Amino acid sequence: MNAATVRHILETMEAMFPDAHCELNHSNAFELTVAVLLSAQCTDETVNKVTADLFQKYKSPADYLTVPLEELEQDIRRIGLYRNKAKHIQNMCRILIEQYGGDVPQEHDQLVTLPGVGRKTANVVVSNAFGVPAIAVDTHVERVSKRLGLAGWDDSVLEVEKKLMKRVPRDEWTITHHRFIFFGRYHCKAQTPQCHICPLLDICREGKKRMKTSQIRKDKERVTTRKRKLNS
């Protein structure tokens, strides 16, 4: 894919979602880290409902360690995998207090060593909390990148990230991450992408395939309807 096509994709998404942003509610780096940890295999909407009360009850890493694990589990039980996530949160908070003075480290290499914090979570935190350019590849970013041909169908999440980092200007990494998420969440959905009104259909291999399949289905239905009329 050439640079002109990549620029066309980026500008199209900018026009569609000029106000794309992180939709996880938070007021500091620590809350963002907890929210992203909770968001694994869970919608941002559900996470925000849970953290609305959670962040009122727990203000600092120390607060999460003042309650039994079972109580924290109950506080986040609406979240998928809540038992494991509760353990990760308490273990993470313990490390933050013991090694970082209760603060979330700003270095990516340090973040990924925290319990429950993978590469995606670390990328979200450094980019949104500390202003370090990064592209976090979640399910939406991965799907959109592969459908548009920015990455290969069989590419791993890390390979998708590296290809996007190579093709997108560094100072646009963070905003591109948000726009890809909005594009995937509200337009290029997993099961029902809006291919018929997509401004990127001309370069989308998935969209072309879906539209062709849809046209073939319509043609078959049309032929079937004609035959029924002739035989009636």
Tab-separated table of C-alpha atoms in Angstrom:
chain	number	residue	atom	x	y	z
A	1	MET	CA	0.000	0.000	0.000
A	2	ASN	CA	1.441	3.362	-1.015
A	3	ALA	CA	1.678	6.493	1.121
A	4	ALA	CA	-1.081	8.282	-0.812
A	5	THR	CA	-3.584	5.531	-0.031
A	6	VAL	CA	-2.640	5.536	3.644
A	7	ARG	CA	-3.096	9.308	3.752
A	8	HIS	CA	-6.499	8.932	2.084
A	9	ILE	CA	-7.547	6.457	4.789
A	10	LEU	CA	-6.349	8.695	7.606
A	11	GLU	CA	-8.019	11.818	6.228
A	12	THR	CA	-11.280	9.976	5.552
A	13	MET	CA	-11.435	8.741	9.129
A	14	GLU	CA	-10.557	12.195	10.400
A	15	ALA	CA	-13.514	13.621	8.484
A	16	MET	CA	-15.824	10.902	9.810
A	17	PHE	CA	-14.677	11.035	13.436
A	18	PRO	CA	-12.946	14.368	14.133
A	19	ASP	CA	-13.627	14.079	17.871
A	20	ALA	CA	-12.464	10.476	18.371
A	21	HIS	CA	-11.080	9.946	21.862
A	22	CYS	CA	-10.630	7.418	24.651
A	23	GLU	CA	-14.136	6.493	25.798
A	24	LEU	CA	-13.050	4.974	29.107
A	25	ASN	CA	-13.891	7.446	31.863
A	26	HIS	CA	-10.933	8.331	34.071
A	27	SER	CA	-9.368	11.312	35.805
A	28	ASN	CA	-5.745	10.183	36.135
A	29	ALA	CA	-3.205	7.611	34.943
A	30	PHE	CA	-4.044	5.162	37.716
A	31	GLU	CA	-7.775	5.146	36.979
A	32	LEU	CA	-7.046	4.766	33.264
A	33	THR	CA	-4.804	1.763	33.951
A	34	VAL	CA	-7.510	0.096	36.028
A	35	ALA	CA	-10.176	0.878	33.425
A	36	VAL	CA	-8.150	-0.532	30.527
A	37	LEU	CA	-7.329	-3.624	32.578
A	38	LEU	CA	-11.052	-4.135	33.162
A	39	SER	CA	-11.899	-3.571	29.509
A	40	ALA	CA	-10.293	-6.790	28.273
A	41	GLN	CA	-13.086	-8.838	26.622
A	42	CYS	CA	-15.607	-6.278	27.848
A	43	THR	CA	-17.235	-3.197	26.336
A	44	ASP	CA	-16.190	0.313	27.360
A	45	GLU	CA	-19.826	1.033	28.158
A	46	THR	CA	-19.943	-1.713	30.783
A	47	VAL	CA	-16.579	-0.692	32.219
A	48	ASN	CA	-17.755	2.901	32.622
A	49	LYS	CA	-20.854	1.752	34.481
A	50	VAL	CA	-18.714	-0.234	36.906
A	51	THR	CA	-15.998	2.376	37.400
A	52	ALA	CA	-18.554	5.100	38.113
A	53	ASP	CA	-18.936	3.552	41.586
A	54	LEU	CA	-15.518	1.888	41.750
A	55	PHE	CA	-13.572	5.134	41.410
A	56	GLN	CA	-15.693	6.734	44.113
A	57	LYS	CA	-14.853	3.946	46.534
A	58	TYR	CA	-11.177	3.485	45.630
A	59	LYS	CA	-9.075	6.588	45.094
A	60	SER	CA	-5.552	5.182	45.276
A	61	PRO	CA	-3.649	1.888	45.026
A	62	ALA	CA	-3.666	1.657	48.817
A	63	ASP	CA	-7.468	1.769	48.901
A	64	TYR	CA	-7.708	-1.406	46.808
A	65	LEU	CA	-5.600	-3.248	49.371
A	66	THR	CA	-7.756	-2.306	52.361
A	67	VAL	CA	-10.554	-4.678	51.368
A	68	PRO	CA	-10.660	-8.476	51.001
A	69	LEU	CA	-10.290	-9.821	47.479
A	70	GLU	CA	-13.875	-11.095	47.643
A	71	GLU	CA	-15.194	-7.586	48.206
A	72	LEU	CA	-13.352	-6.219	45.208
A	73	GLU	CA	-14.657	-9.118	43.157
A	74	GLN	CA	-18.202	-8.151	44.071
A	75	ASP	CA	-17.507	-4.535	43.143
A	76	ILE	CA	-16.564	-5.529	39.589
A	77	ARG	CA	-18.648	-8.693	39.143
A	78	ARG	CA	-20.475	-7.226	36.110
A	79	ILE	CA	-17.138	-7.317	34.274
A	80	GLY	CA	-16.111	-10.451	32.401
A	81	LEU	CA	-13.361	-12.473	34.095
A	82	TYR	CA	-13.894	-10.367	37.216
A	83	ARG	CA	-12.170	-12.790	39.586
A	84	ASN	CA	-8.889	-12.763	37.675
A	85	LYS	CA	-9.113	-9.019	37.130
A	86	ALA	CA	-9.667	-8.397	40.844
A	87	LYS	CA	-6.498	-10.372	41.608
A	88	HIS	CA	-4.569	-8.447	38.966
A	89	ILE	CA	-5.740	-5.114	40.361
A	90	GLN	CA	-4.703	-5.899	43.922
A	91	ASN	CA	-1.360	-7.354	42.848
A	92	MET	CA	-0.740	-4.370	40.588
A	93	CYS	CA	-1.560	-1.951	43.396
A	94	ARG	CA	0.828	-3.759	45.723
A	95	ILE	CA	3.658	-3.399	43.192
A	96	LEU	CA	2.844	0.257	42.534
A	97	ILE	CA	3.166	0.995	46.244
A	98	GLU	CA	6.280	-1.109	46.830
A	99	GLN	CA	8.218	-0.153	43.702
A	100	TYR	CA	6.821	3.120	42.368
A	101	GLY	CA	5.657	5.081	45.389
A	102	GLY	CA	2.023	4.492	44.506
A	103	ASP	CA	2.330	6.086	41.070
A	104	VAL	CA	1.829	4.491	37.662
A	105	PRO	CA	5.210	4.301	35.891
A	106	GLN	CA	5.499	6.257	32.667
A	107	GLU	CA	7.864	3.840	30.926
A	108	HIS	CA	6.288	1.260	28.628
A	109	ASP	CA	8.783	-1.426	29.664
A	110	GLN	CA	7.812	-0.965	33.305
A	111	LEU	CA	4.085	-0.919	32.637
A	112	VAL	CA	4.042	-4.280	30.848
A	113	THR	CA	5.584	-5.946	33.911
A	114	LEU	CA	2.525	-5.076	36.018
A	115	PRO	CA	-0.079	-7.834	36.608
A	116	GLY	CA	-2.868	-7.688	34.052
A	117	VAL	CA	-1.112	-5.032	31.966
A	118	GLY	CA	-0.224	-6.232	28.483
A	119	ARG	CA	1.194	-4.355	25.528
A	120	LYS	CA	-2.178	-2.930	24.479
A	121	THR	CA	-2.950	-1.593	27.952
A	122	ALA	CA	0.520	-0.094	28.250
A	123	ASN	CA	0.142	1.630	24.873
A	124	VAL	CA	-3.186	3.133	25.901
A	125	VAL	CA	-1.760	4.409	29.190
A	126	VAL	CA	1.435	5.950	27.822
A	127	SER	CA	-0.402	7.646	24.963
A	128	ASN	CA	-3.458	8.942	26.816
A	129	ALA	CA	-2.017	9.595	30.267
A	130	PHE	CA	1.531	10.637	29.416
A	131	GLY	CA	1.315	11.945	25.854
A	132	VAL	CA	3.710	9.393	24.347
A	133	PRO	CA	2.740	8.475	20.756
A	134	ALA	CA	1.532	4.865	20.571
A	135	ILE	CA	-0.881	2.648	18.667
A	136	ALA	CA	-2.818	0.195	20.817
A	137	VAL	CA	-4.211	-2.629	18.710
A	138	ASP	CA	-7.531	-3.822	20.083
A	139	THR	CA	-10.123	-5.889	18.239
A	140	HIS	CA	-11.439	-2.851	16.323
A	141	VAL	CA	-8.016	-1.613	15.212
A	142	GLU	CA	-7.004	-5.111	14.154
A	143	ARG	CA	-10.214	-5.719	12.184
A	144	VAL	CA	-10.134	-2.375	10.386
A	145	SER	CA	-6.425	-2.648	9.565
A	146	LYS	CA	-6.859	-6.072	8.004
A	147	ARG	CA	-10.021	-5.222	6.086
A	148	LEU	CA	-8.404	-2.143	4.556
A	149	GLY	CA	-5.223	-4.007	3.666
A	150	LEU	CA	-2.986	-2.126	6.073
A	151	ALA	CA	-2.060	-5.501	7.530
A	152	GLY	CA	-2.255	-9.109	6.433
A	153	TRP	CA	-5.128	-11.409	7.369
A	154	ASP	CA	-2.785	-13.711	9.286
A	155	ASP	CA	-0.765	-10.983	11.007
A	156	SER	CA	-0.490	-11.150	14.776
A	157	VAL	CA	-1.540	-8.192	16.912
A	158	LEU	CA	2.107	-7.183	17.258
A	159	GLU	CA	2.639	-7.399	13.503
A	160	VAL	CA	-0.411	-5.188	12.925
A	161	GLU	CA	0.959	-2.649	15.396
A	162	LYS	CA	4.379	-2.588	13.729
A	163	LYS	CA	2.889	-2.140	10.247
A	164	LEU	CA	0.683	0.734	11.418
A	165	MET	CA	3.642	2.373	13.163
A	166	LYS	CA	5.594	2.153	9.916
A	167	ARG	CA	2.830	3.546	7.720
A	168	VAL	CA	1.334	6.222	9.986
A	169	PRO	CA	3.371	9.312	10.945
A	170	ARG	CA	4.539	9.055	14.556
A	171	ASP	CA	2.782	12.244	15.652
A	172	GLU	CA	-0.513	10.737	14.430
A	173	TRP	CA	-0.232	7.363	16.165
A	174	THR	CA	-2.445	8.153	19.146
A	175	ILE	CA	-5.252	9.915	17.286
A	176	THR	CA	-5.162	7.249	14.574
A	177	HIS	CA	-5.663	4.609	17.265
A	178	HIS	CA	-8.794	6.422	18.476
A	179	ARG	CA	-10.167	6.989	14.971
A	180	PHE	CA	-9.675	3.350	14.009
A	181	ILE	CA	-11.566	2.331	17.142
A	182	PHE	CA	-14.441	4.701	16.364
A	183	PHE	CA	-14.470	3.543	12.733
A	184	GLY	CA	-14.602	-0.093	13.821
A	185	ARG	CA	-17.035	0.415	16.681
A	186	TYR	CA	-19.584	2.625	14.932
A	187	HIS	CA	-19.127	2.005	11.201
A	188	CYS	CA	-17.020	-0.998	10.181
A	189	LYS	CA	-18.602	-3.369	12.688
A	190	ALA	CA	-17.592	-7.008	12.973
A	191	GLN	CA	-20.888	-8.546	11.835
A	192	THR	CA	-22.745	-5.687	10.167
A	193	PRO	CA	-20.272	-3.276	8.544
A	194	GLN	CA	-21.888	-0.394	6.683
A	195	CYS	CA	-20.165	-1.218	3.409
A	196	HIS	CA	-22.927	0.237	1.239
A	197	ILE	CA	-22.256	3.770	2.531
A	198	CYS	CA	-18.554	3.453	3.305
A	199	PRO	CA	-16.299	6.131	1.760
A	200	LEU	CA	-13.427	3.629	1.813
A	201	LEU	CA	-15.249	0.868	-0.066
A	202	ASP	CA	-13.112	1.355	-3.175
A	203	ILE	CA	-9.983	0.241	-1.295
A	204	CYS	CA	-11.544	-2.228	1.137
A	205	ARG	CA	-11.097	-5.852	0.109
A	206	GLU	CA	-13.553	-7.065	2.721
A	207	GLY	CA	-16.165	-4.500	1.679
A	208	LYS	CA	-15.864	-5.371	-2.001
A	209	LYS	CA	-16.267	-9.046	-1.189
A	210	ARG	CA	-19.336	-8.414	0.953
A	211	MET	CA	-20.960	-6.135	-1.606
A	212	LYS	CA	-20.315	-8.660	-4.396
A	213	THR	CA	-21.836	-11.440	-2.297
A	214	SER	CA	-24.798	-9.207	-1.517
A	215	GLN	CA	-25.324	-8.430	-5.216
A	216	ILE	CA	-25.155	-12.117	-6.161
A	217	ARG	CA	-27.745	-12.874	-3.477
A	218	LYS	CA	-30.033	-10.127	-4.805
A	219	ASP	CA	-29.641	-11.381	-8.384
A	220	LYS	CA	-30.582	-14.915	-7.309
A	221	GLU	CA	-33.618	-13.623	-5.439
A	222	ARG	CA	-34.642	-11.622	-8.482
A	223	VAL	CA	-34.403	-14.679	-10.745
A	224	THR	CA	-36.344	-16.778	-8.240
A	225	THR	CA	-39.082	-14.126	-8.065
A	226	ARG	CA	-39.378	-14.044	-11.860
A	227	LYS	CA	-39.669	-17.822	-12.067
A	228	ARG	CA	-42.423	-17.834	-9.460
A	229	LYS	CA	-44.353	-15.201	-11.380
A	230	LEU	CA	-44.001	-17.159	-14.623
A	231	ASN	CA	-45.197	-20.345	-12.966
A	232	SER	CA	-48.109	-18.758	-11.166
